[in-house]
mmCIF file of N, CA and C in Angstrom:
data_model
loop_
_atom_site.group_PDB
_atom_site.id
_atom_site.type_symbol
_atom_site.label_atom_id
_atom_site.label_comp_id
_atom_site.label_asym_id
_atom_site.label_seq_id
_atom_site.Cartn_x
_atom_site.Cartn_y
_atom_site.Cartn_z
ATOM 1 N N MET A 106 -14.656 13.346 -41.308
ATOM 2 C CA MET A 106 -13.272 13.043 -41.585
ATOM 3 C C MET A 106 -12.349 13.801 -40.631
ATOM 4 N N MET A 107 -12.675 15.092 -40.406
ATOM 5 C CA MET A 107 -11.862 15.912 -39.514
ATOM 6 C C MET A 107 -11.919 15.372 -38.087
ATOM 7 N N LYS A 108 -13.090 14.900 -37.666
ATOM 8 C CA LYS A 108 -13.256 14.360 -36.321
ATOM 9 C C LYS A 108 -12.384 13.126 -36.145
ATOM 10 N N ARG A 109 -12.301 12.298 -37.164
ATOM 11 C CA ARG A 109 -11.495 11.077 -37.100
ATOM 12 C C ARG A 109 -10.014 11.433 -36.966
ATOM 13 N N HIS A 110 -9.530 12.422 -37.715
ATOM 14 C CA HIS A 110 -8.137 12.851 -37.636
ATOM 15 C C HIS A 110 -7.820 13.421 -36.253
ATOM 16 N N THR A 111 -8.723 14.190 -35.707
ATOM 17 C CA THR A 111 -8.537 14.761 -34.373
ATOM 18 C C THR A 111 -8.460 13.657 -33.325
ATOM 19 N N THR A 112 -9.333 12.667 -33.443
ATOM 20 C CA THR A 112 -9.327 11.539 -32.504
ATOM 21 C C THR A 112 -8.022 10.762 -32.613
ATOM 22 N N LEU A 113 -7.575 10.479 -33.829
ATOM 23 C CA LEU A 113 -6.319 9.761 -34.030
ATOM 24 C C LEU A 113 -5.126 10.565 -33.505
ATOM 25 N N PHE A 114 -5.144 11.873 -33.733
ATOM 26 C CA PHE A 114 -4.081 12.729 -33.250
ATOM 27 C C PHE A 114 -4.030 12.710 -31.726
ATOM 28 N N CYS A 115 -5.163 12.811 -31.069
ATOM 29 C CA CYS A 115 -5.222 12.775 -29.605
ATOM 30 C C CYS A 115 -4.750 11.428 -29.065
ATOM 31 N N LEU A 116 -5.134 10.365 -29.729
ATOM 32 C CA LEU A 116 -4.699 9.026 -29.338
ATOM 33 C C LEU A 116 -3.185 8.900 -29.475
ATOM 34 N N PHE A 117 -2.629 9.415 -30.565
ATOM 35 C CA PHE A 117 -1.187 9.384 -30.788
ATOM 36 C C PHE A 117 -0.454 10.158 -29.697
ATOM 37 N N ILE A 118 -0.917 11.338 -29.346
ATOM 38 C CA ILE A 118 -0.291 12.147 -28.291
ATOM 39 C C ILE A 118 -0.359 11.426 -26.949
ATOM 40 N N ALA A 119 -1.496 10.832 -26.628
ATOM 41 C CA ALA A 119 -1.648 10.109 -25.359
ATOM 42 C C ALA A 119 -0.678 8.932 -25.287
ATOM 43 N N MET A 120 -0.516 8.210 -26.388
ATOM 44 C CA MET A 120 0.424 7.079 -26.416
ATOM 45 C C MET A 120 1.858 7.568 -26.263
ATOM 46 N N ALA A 121 2.200 8.662 -26.904
ATOM 47 C CA ALA A 121 3.557 9.203 -26.804
ATOM 48 C C ALA A 121 3.872 9.617 -25.371
ATOM 49 N N ILE A 122 2.928 10.243 -24.693
ATOM 50 C CA ILE A 122 3.115 10.646 -23.303
ATOM 51 C C ILE A 122 3.254 9.416 -22.419
ATOM 52 N N PHE A 123 2.424 8.430 -22.622
ATOM 53 C CA PHE A 123 2.477 7.194 -21.830
ATOM 54 C C PHE A 123 3.830 6.509 -21.985
ATOM 55 N N ILE A 124 4.329 6.406 -23.203
ATOM 56 C CA ILE A 124 5.612 5.762 -23.461
ATOM 57 C C ILE A 124 6.749 6.579 -22.853
ATOM 58 N N ALA A 125 6.716 7.881 -22.996
ATOM 59 C CA ALA A 125 7.774 8.737 -22.465
ATOM 60 C C ALA A 125 7.834 8.680 -20.944
ATOM 61 N N CYS A 126 6.700 8.590 -20.280
ATOM 62 C CA CYS A 126 6.666 8.541 -18.817
ATOM 63 C C CYS A 126 7.227 7.233 -18.284
ATOM 64 N N GLY A 127 7.216 6.200 -19.055
ATOM 65 C CA GLY A 127 7.703 4.903 -18.604
ATOM 66 C C GLY A 127 9.204 4.742 -18.700
ATOM 67 N N LYS A 128 9.901 5.655 -19.360
ATOM 68 C CA LYS A 128 11.347 5.547 -19.537
ATOM 69 C C LYS A 128 12.066 6.263 -18.410
ATOM 70 N N SER A 129 13.259 5.755 -18.054
ATOM 71 C CA SER A 129 14.080 6.382 -17.027
ATOM 72 C C SER A 129 14.623 7.708 -17.541
ATOM 73 N N GLU A 130 14.859 8.627 -16.601
ATOM 74 C CA GLU A 130 15.480 9.878 -16.959
ATOM 75 C C GLU A 130 16.911 9.608 -17.390
ATOM 76 N N LYS A 131 17.451 10.468 -18.238
ATOM 77 C CA LYS A 131 18.817 10.307 -18.719
ATOM 78 C C LYS A 131 19.775 10.262 -17.544
ATOM 79 N N GLY A 132 20.654 9.278 -17.530
ATOM 80 C CA GLY A 132 21.643 9.155 -16.476
ATOM 81 C C GLY A 132 21.152 8.432 -15.243
ATOM 82 N N GLU A 133 19.901 8.123 -15.146
ATOM 83 C CA GLU A 133 19.356 7.435 -13.976
ATOM 84 C C GLU A 133 19.255 5.953 -14.280
ATOM 85 N N ARG A 134 19.824 5.132 -13.388
ATOM 86 C CA ARG A 134 19.761 3.694 -13.589
ATOM 87 C C ARG A 134 18.417 3.177 -13.133
ATOM 88 N N ASP A 135 17.941 2.151 -13.794
ATOM 89 C CA ASP A 135 16.714 1.479 -13.382
ATOM 90 C C ASP A 135 17.106 0.451 -12.339
ATOM 91 N N ASN A 136 16.765 0.698 -11.079
ATOM 92 C CA ASN A 136 17.195 -0.158 -9.980
ATOM 93 C C ASN A 136 16.076 -1.031 -9.452
ATOM 94 N N THR A 137 15.230 -1.521 -10.321
ATOM 95 C CA THR A 137 14.186 -2.422 -9.879
ATOM 96 C C THR A 137 14.275 -3.719 -10.654
ATOM 97 N N VAL A 138 13.929 -4.789 -9.993
ATOM 98 C CA VAL A 138 13.858 -6.094 -10.621
ATOM 99 C C VAL A 138 12.397 -6.473 -10.584
ATOM 100 N N GLY A 139 11.818 -6.812 -11.709
ATOM 101 C CA GLY A 139 10.388 -7.073 -11.729
ATOM 102 C C GLY A 139 9.657 -5.768 -11.516
ATOM 103 N N THR A 140 8.549 -5.829 -10.785
ATOM 104 C CA THR A 140 7.786 -4.608 -10.585
ATOM 105 C C THR A 140 7.854 -4.073 -9.160
ATOM 106 N N ASN A 141 7.963 -4.924 -8.167
ATOM 107 C CA ASN A 141 7.903 -4.452 -6.788
ATOM 108 C C ASN A 141 9.133 -4.809 -5.968
ATOM 109 N N GLN A 142 10.201 -5.241 -6.589
ATOM 110 C CA GLN A 142 11.358 -5.685 -5.844
ATOM 111 C C GLN A 142 12.501 -4.688 -6.010
ATOM 112 N N PRO A 143 12.773 -3.890 -4.972
ATOM 113 C CA PRO A 143 13.844 -2.904 -5.092
ATOM 114 C C PRO A 143 15.207 -3.579 -5.067
ATOM 115 N N THR A 144 16.172 -2.965 -5.711
ATOM 116 C CA THR A 144 17.546 -3.412 -5.634
ATOM 117 C C THR A 144 18.389 -2.259 -5.127
ATOM 118 N N ASP A 145 19.574 -2.575 -4.702
ATOM 119 C CA ASP A 145 20.455 -1.583 -4.119
ATOM 120 C C ASP A 145 21.518 -1.155 -5.120
ATOM 121 N N SER A 146 21.930 0.099 -5.027
ATOM 122 C CA SER A 146 23.034 0.545 -5.854
ATOM 123 C C SER A 146 24.343 0.436 -5.096
ATOM 124 N N LEU A 147 24.263 0.231 -3.773
ATOM 125 C CA LEU A 147 25.449 0.113 -2.935
ATOM 126 C C LEU A 147 25.072 -0.654 -1.678
ATOM 127 N N ILE A 148 25.941 -1.572 -1.247
ATOM 128 C CA ILE A 148 25.718 -2.303 -0.003
ATOM 129 C C ILE A 148 27.015 -2.306 0.794
ATOM 130 N N LEU A 149 26.939 -1.942 2.064
ATOM 131 C CA LEU A 149 28.061 -2.050 2.987
ATOM 132 C C LEU A 149 27.774 -3.223 3.912
ATOM 133 N N VAL A 150 28.744 -4.111 4.084
ATOM 134 C CA VAL A 150 28.563 -5.284 4.936
ATOM 135 C C VAL A 150 29.486 -5.163 6.137
ATOM 136 N N LEU A 151 28.921 -5.333 7.337
ATOM 137 C CA LEU A 151 29.664 -5.234 8.594
ATOM 138 C C LEU A 151 29.335 -6.432 9.470
ATOM 139 N N GLU A 152 30.174 -6.681 10.457
ATOM 140 C CA GLU A 152 29.908 -7.746 11.423
ATOM 141 C C GLU A 152 29.346 -7.137 12.700
ATOM 142 N N GLY A 153 28.301 -7.756 13.221
ATOM 143 C CA GLY A 153 27.746 -7.318 14.491
ATOM 144 C C GLY A 153 28.726 -7.593 15.623
ATOM 145 N N GLN A 154 28.585 -6.831 16.697
ATOM 146 C CA GLN A 154 29.432 -7.003 17.879
ATOM 147 C C GLN A 154 28.532 -7.035 19.107
ATOM 148 N N GLU A 155 28.767 -7.977 19.961
ATOM 149 C CA GLU A 155 27.932 -8.179 21.143
ATOM 150 C C GLU A 155 27.722 -6.870 21.904
ATOM 151 N N GLY A 156 26.457 -6.480 22.056
ATOM 152 C CA GLY A 156 26.096 -5.316 22.849
ATOM 153 C C GLY A 156 26.234 -3.967 22.165
ATOM 154 N N LYS A 157 26.668 -3.927 20.896
ATOM 155 C CA LYS A 157 26.806 -2.650 20.189
ATOM 156 C C LYS A 157 25.667 -2.490 19.190
ATOM 157 N N SER A 158 25.231 -1.248 19.045
ATOM 158 C CA SER A 158 24.146 -0.974 18.100
ATOM 159 C C SER A 158 24.668 -1.000 16.666
ATOM 160 N N VAL A 159 23.738 -1.075 15.728
ATOM 161 C CA VAL A 159 24.085 -1.023 14.309
ATOM 162 C C VAL A 159 24.847 0.265 14.022
ATOM 163 N N LEU A 160 24.400 1.375 14.597
ATOM 164 C CA LEU A 160 25.068 2.655 14.371
ATOM 165 C C LEU A 160 26.489 2.630 14.935
ATOM 166 N N GLU A 161 26.673 2.097 16.141
ATOM 167 C CA GLU A 161 28.012 2.037 16.732
ATOM 168 C C GLU A 161 28.964 1.202 15.882
ATOM 169 N N VAL A 162 28.497 0.058 15.410
ATOM 170 C CA VAL A 162 29.323 -0.806 14.558
ATOM 171 C C VAL A 162 29.700 -0.068 13.277
ATOM 172 N N THR A 163 28.772 0.675 12.736
ATOM 173 C CA THR A 163 29.014 1.413 11.491
ATOM 174 C C THR A 163 30.018 2.544 11.715
ATOM 175 N N LEU A 164 29.875 3.239 12.836
ATOM 176 C CA LEU A 164 30.772 4.357 13.143
ATOM 177 C C LEU A 164 32.221 3.919 13.320
ATOM 178 N N GLU A 165 32.454 2.662 13.677
ATOM 179 C CA GLU A 165 33.821 2.180 13.873
ATOM 180 C C GLU A 165 34.626 2.138 12.581
ATOM 181 N N ASN A 166 33.976 1.932 11.452
ATOM 182 C CA ASN A 166 34.693 1.754 10.191
ATOM 183 C C ASN A 166 34.327 2.735 9.091
ATOM 184 N N HIS A 167 33.321 3.558 9.332
ATOM 185 C CA HIS A 167 32.843 4.462 8.284
ATOM 186 C C HIS A 167 32.536 5.833 8.870
ATOM 187 N N LYS A 168 32.639 6.848 8.014
ATOM 188 C CA LYS A 168 32.241 8.196 8.395
ATOM 189 C C LYS A 168 30.723 8.280 8.216
ATOM 190 N N VAL A 169 30.018 8.534 9.303
ATOM 191 C CA VAL A 169 28.558 8.545 9.264
ATOM 192 C C VAL A 169 28.055 9.926 9.688
ATOM 193 N N ASP A 170 27.200 10.484 8.868
ATOM 194 C CA ASP A 170 26.509 11.728 9.170
ATOM 195 C C ASP A 170 25.100 11.348 9.596
ATOM 196 N N TYR A 171 24.687 11.700 10.821
ATOM 197 C CA TYR A 171 23.354 11.322 11.273
ATOM 198 C C TYR A 171 22.741 12.421 12.123
ATOM 199 N N ILE A 172 21.432 12.336 12.239
ATOM 200 C CA ILE A 172 20.663 13.311 13.009
ATOM 201 C C ILE A 172 19.948 12.559 14.120
ATOM 202 N N LYS A 173 20.109 13.042 15.349
ATOM 203 C CA LYS A 173 19.409 12.419 16.477
ATOM 204 C C LYS A 173 18.000 12.975 16.569
ATOM 205 N N SER A 174 17.062 12.090 16.865
ATOM 206 C CA SER A 174 15.683 12.514 17.083
ATOM 207 C C SER A 174 15.124 11.736 18.267
ATOM 208 N N ILE A 175 13.910 12.032 18.641
ATOM 209 C CA ILE A 175 13.275 11.341 19.762
ATOM 210 C C ILE A 175 13.079 9.850 19.457
ATOM 211 N N ASP A 176 12.948 9.507 18.181
ATOM 212 C CA ASP A 176 12.752 8.115 17.775
ATOM 213 C C ASP A 176 14.051 7.366 17.535
ATOM 214 N N GLY A 177 15.163 8.063 17.548
ATOM 215 C CA GLY A 177 16.459 7.449 17.300
ATOM 216 C C GLY A 177 17.244 8.255 16.290
ATOM 217 N N SER A 178 18.360 7.704 15.867
ATOM 218 C CA SER A 178 19.249 8.408 14.947
ATOM 219 C C SER A 178 18.912 8.085 13.499
ATOM 220 N N PHE A 179 18.788 9.126 12.691
ATOM 221 C CA PHE A 179 18.505 9.005 11.267
ATOM 222 C C PHE A 179 19.811 9.197 10.502
ATOM 223 N N VAL A 180 20.228 8.209 9.718
ATOM 224 C CA VAL A 180 21.469 8.287 8.957
ATOM 225 C C VAL A 180 21.237 9.118 7.704
ATOM 226 N N ASN A 181 22.023 10.178 7.589
ATOM 227 C CA ASN A 181 21.924 11.091 6.457
ATOM 228 C C ASN A 181 22.956 10.767 5.377
ATOM 229 N N ALA A 182 24.122 10.232 5.788
ATOM 230 C CA ALA A 182 25.167 9.900 4.819
ATOM 231 C C ALA A 182 26.128 8.893 5.440
ATOM 232 N N ILE A 183 26.654 8.018 4.611
ATOM 233 C CA ILE A 183 27.726 7.106 5.003
ATOM 234 C C ILE A 183 28.833 7.281 3.980
ATOM 235 N N ASP A 184 30.044 7.573 4.478
ATOM 236 C CA ASP A 184 31.202 7.798 3.606
ATOM 237 C C ASP A 184 30.877 8.797 2.498
ATOM 238 N N SER A 185 30.216 9.867 2.863
ATOM 239 C CA SER A 185 29.859 10.981 1.967
ATOM 240 C C SER A 185 28.806 10.638 0.924
ATOM 241 N N VAL A 186 28.191 9.454 0.994
ATOM 242 C CA VAL A 186 27.081 9.112 0.102
ATOM 243 C C VAL A 186 25.806 9.514 0.835
ATOM 244 N N GLU A 187 25.204 10.605 0.376
ATOM 245 C CA GLU A 187 24.087 11.215 1.090
ATOM 246 C C GLU A 187 22.724 10.694 0.641
ATOM 247 N N VAL A 188 21.785 10.801 1.555
ATOM 248 C CA VAL A 188 20.386 10.529 1.258
ATOM 249 C C VAL A 188 19.917 11.584 0.265
ATOM 250 N N GLY A 189 19.100 11.176 -0.693
ATOM 251 C CA GLY A 189 18.571 12.110 -1.677
ATOM 252 C C GLY A 189 17.056 12.016 -1.721
ATOM 253 N N ILE A 190 16.481 12.621 -2.736
ATOM 254 C CA ILE A 190 15.028 12.601 -2.891
ATOM 255 C C ILE A 190 14.545 11.190 -3.203
ATOM 256 N N LYS A 191 15.284 10.471 -4.043
ATOM 257 C CA LYS A 191 14.853 9.146 -4.470
ATOM 258 C C LYS A 191 15.627 8.001 -3.817
ATOM 259 N N TYR A 192 16.720 8.305 -3.122
ATOM 260 C CA TYR A 192 17.558 7.263 -2.541
ATOM 261 C C TYR A 192 17.773 7.507 -1.051
ATOM 262 N N GLY A 193 18.027 6.441 -0.322
ATOM 263 C CA GLY A 193 18.307 6.574 1.102
ATOM 264 C C GLY A 193 18.980 5.330 1.646
ATOM 265 N N TRP A 194 19.478 5.442 2.867
ATOM 266 C CA TRP A 194 20.142 4.332 3.550
ATOM 267 C C TRP A 194 19.152 3.573 4.416
ATOM 268 N N MET A 195 19.177 2.250 4.292
ATOM 269 C CA MET A 195 18.384 1.357 5.139
ATOM 270 C C MET A 195 19.318 0.246 5.591
ATOM 271 N N TYR A 196 19.076 -0.302 6.771
ATOM 272 C CA TYR A 196 19.941 -1.389 7.215
ATOM 273 C C TYR A 196 19.148 -2.680 7.393
ATOM 274 N N SER A 197 19.890 -3.782 7.341
ATOM 275 C CA SER A 197 19.313 -5.083 7.658
ATOM 276 C C SER A 197 20.298 -5.810 8.565
ATOM 277 N N VAL A 198 19.753 -6.710 9.383
ATOM 278 C CA VAL A 198 20.580 -7.567 10.225
ATOM 279 C C VAL A 198 20.143 -8.994 9.927
ATOM 280 N N ASN A 199 21.108 -9.806 9.523
ATOM 281 C CA ASN A 199 20.831 -11.192 9.143
ATOM 282 C C ASN A 199 19.707 -11.262 8.107
ATOM 283 N N ASP A 200 19.764 -10.356 7.141
ATOM 284 C CA ASP A 200 18.823 -10.273 6.015
ATOM 285 C C ASP A 200 17.392 -9.905 6.396
ATOM 286 N N SER A 201 17.193 -9.365 7.593
ATOM 287 C CA SER A 201 15.886 -8.833 7.994
ATOM 288 C C SER A 201 16.016 -7.316 8.123
ATOM 289 N N MET A 202 15.153 -6.596 7.392
ATOM 290 C CA MET A 202 15.224 -5.137 7.428
ATOM 291 C C MET A 202 14.941 -4.620 8.829
ATOM 292 N N GLY A 203 15.710 -3.605 9.235
ATOM 293 C CA GLY A 203 15.555 -3.012 10.559
ATOM 294 C C GLY A 203 14.193 -2.374 10.741
ATOM 295 N N GLN A 204 13.615 -2.570 11.906
ATOM 296 C CA GLN A 204 12.296 -2.004 12.219
ATOM 297 C C GLN A 204 12.387 -0.843 13.213
ATOM 298 N N VAL A 205 13.596 -0.578 13.709
ATOM 299 C CA VAL A 205 13.837 0.527 14.634
ATOM 300 C C VAL A 205 15.043 1.309 14.136
ATOM 301 N N ALA A 206 15.271 2.463 14.727
ATOM 302 C CA ALA A 206 16.430 3.283 14.348
ATOM 303 C C ALA A 206 17.720 2.504 14.590
ATOM 304 N N SER A 207 18.744 2.822 13.817
ATOM 305 C CA SER A 207 20.000 2.058 13.864
ATOM 306 C C SER A 207 20.698 2.127 15.218
ATOM 307 N N ASP A 208 20.456 3.171 15.992
ATOM 308 C CA ASP A 208 21.069 3.244 17.325
ATOM 309 C C ASP A 208 20.265 2.463 18.366
ATOM 310 N N LYS A 209 19.111 1.974 17.995
ATOM 311 C CA LYS A 209 18.255 1.211 18.907
ATOM 312 C C LYS A 209 18.395 -0.300 18.719
ATOM 313 N N TYR A 210 18.927 -0.738 17.568
ATOM 314 C CA TYR A 210 19.068 -2.173 17.291
ATOM 315 C C TYR A 210 20.426 -2.639 17.812
ATOM 316 N N ILE A 211 20.421 -3.508 18.817
ATOM 317 C CA ILE A 211 21.649 -4.027 19.418
ATOM 318 C C ILE A 211 22.035 -5.330 18.717
ATOM 319 N N THR A 212 23.276 -5.381 18.256
ATOM 320 C CA THR A 212 23.757 -6.547 17.521
ATOM 321 C C THR A 212 24.426 -7.550 18.462
ATOM 322 N N HIS A 213 24.699 -8.714 17.913
ATOM 323 C CA HIS A 213 25.383 -9.795 18.630
ATOM 324 C C HIS A 213 26.542 -10.280 17.776
ATOM 325 N N ASP A 214 27.518 -10.921 18.403
ATOM 326 C CA ASP A 214 28.606 -11.535 17.654
ATOM 327 C C ASP A 214 28.005 -12.501 16.630
ATOM 328 N N GLY A 215 28.519 -12.470 15.423
ATOM 329 C CA GLY A 215 28.022 -13.364 14.377
ATOM 330 C C GLY A 215 26.923 -12.771 13.518
ATOM 331 N N ASP A 216 26.319 -11.647 13.933
ATOM 332 C CA ASP A 216 25.308 -10.987 13.106
ATOM 333 C C ASP A 216 25.968 -10.386 11.863
ATOM 334 N N THR A 217 25.234 -10.389 10.765
ATOM 335 C CA THR A 217 25.682 -9.717 9.550
ATOM 336 C C THR A 217 24.826 -8.475 9.366
ATOM 337 N N VAL A 218 25.468 -7.335 9.440
ATOM 338 C CA VAL A 218 24.798 -6.045 9.274
ATOM 339 C C VAL A 218 25.076 -5.551 7.867
ATOM 340 N N LYS A 219 24.028 -5.156 7.170
ATOM 341 C CA LYS A 219 24.184 -4.597 5.824
ATOM 342 C C LYS A 219 23.488 -3.245 5.768
ATOM 343 N N TRP A 220 24.173 -2.274 5.212
ATOM 344 C CA TRP A 220 23.568 -0.983 4.898
ATOM 345 C C TRP A 220 23.291 -0.981 3.402
ATOM 346 N N HIS A 221 22.051 -0.699 3.038
ATOM 347 C CA HIS A 221 21.598 -0.705 1.654
ATOM 348 C C HIS A 221 21.325 0.740 1.221
ATOM 349 N N TYR A 222 21.978 1.181 0.165
ATOM 350 C CA TYR A 222 21.640 2.464 -0.431
ATOM 351 C C TYR A 222 20.626 2.149 -1.509
ATOM 352 N N ARG A 223 19.388 2.474 -1.241
ATOM 353 C CA ARG A 223 18.263 1.939 -1.998
ATOM 354 C C ARG A 223 17.414 3.051 -2.610
ATOM 355 N N LYS A 224 16.873 2.746 -3.781
ATOM 356 C CA LYS A 224 15.929 3.652 -4.427
ATOM 357 C C LYS A 224 14.553 3.475 -3.802
ATOM 358 N N PHE A 225 13.932 4.597 -3.472
ATOM 359 C CA PHE A 225 12.582 4.561 -2.911
ATOM 360 C C PHE A 225 11.554 4.578 -4.034
ATOM 361 N N ASP A 226 10.459 3.857 -3.863
ATOM 362 C CA ASP A 226 9.355 3.902 -4.823
ATOM 363 C C ASP A 226 8.580 5.177 -4.594
ATOM 364 N N ASN A 227 8.218 5.822 -5.681
ATOM 365 C CA ASN A 227 7.415 7.050 -5.563
ATOM 366 C C ASN A 227 5.993 6.776 -5.861
#
């Protein structure tokens, strides 16, 4: 009888931990749709300009904090919205996510540049 109670108690604790781990932390929004589709908490939309990089276009209208590296410029903050442990800035051009640093992607007239402040999957 005691063994059965111990087993049930352990099962109850395991279920409680499993349920608690699946809930968002207090104050944190759930920014996912479905299971693998991230959503953005903020999007900035800009127009591309012939011969200017994504970073240059962004710098014309927004305060951008960035770090230069050998691979290109890493955006740390736009308009004081900083990269965090779980969130960061990513850009897309014409709805295709950038594959190079923002100072390396040259835009054209008519391009739609979007900066996405996105939650990273852990």
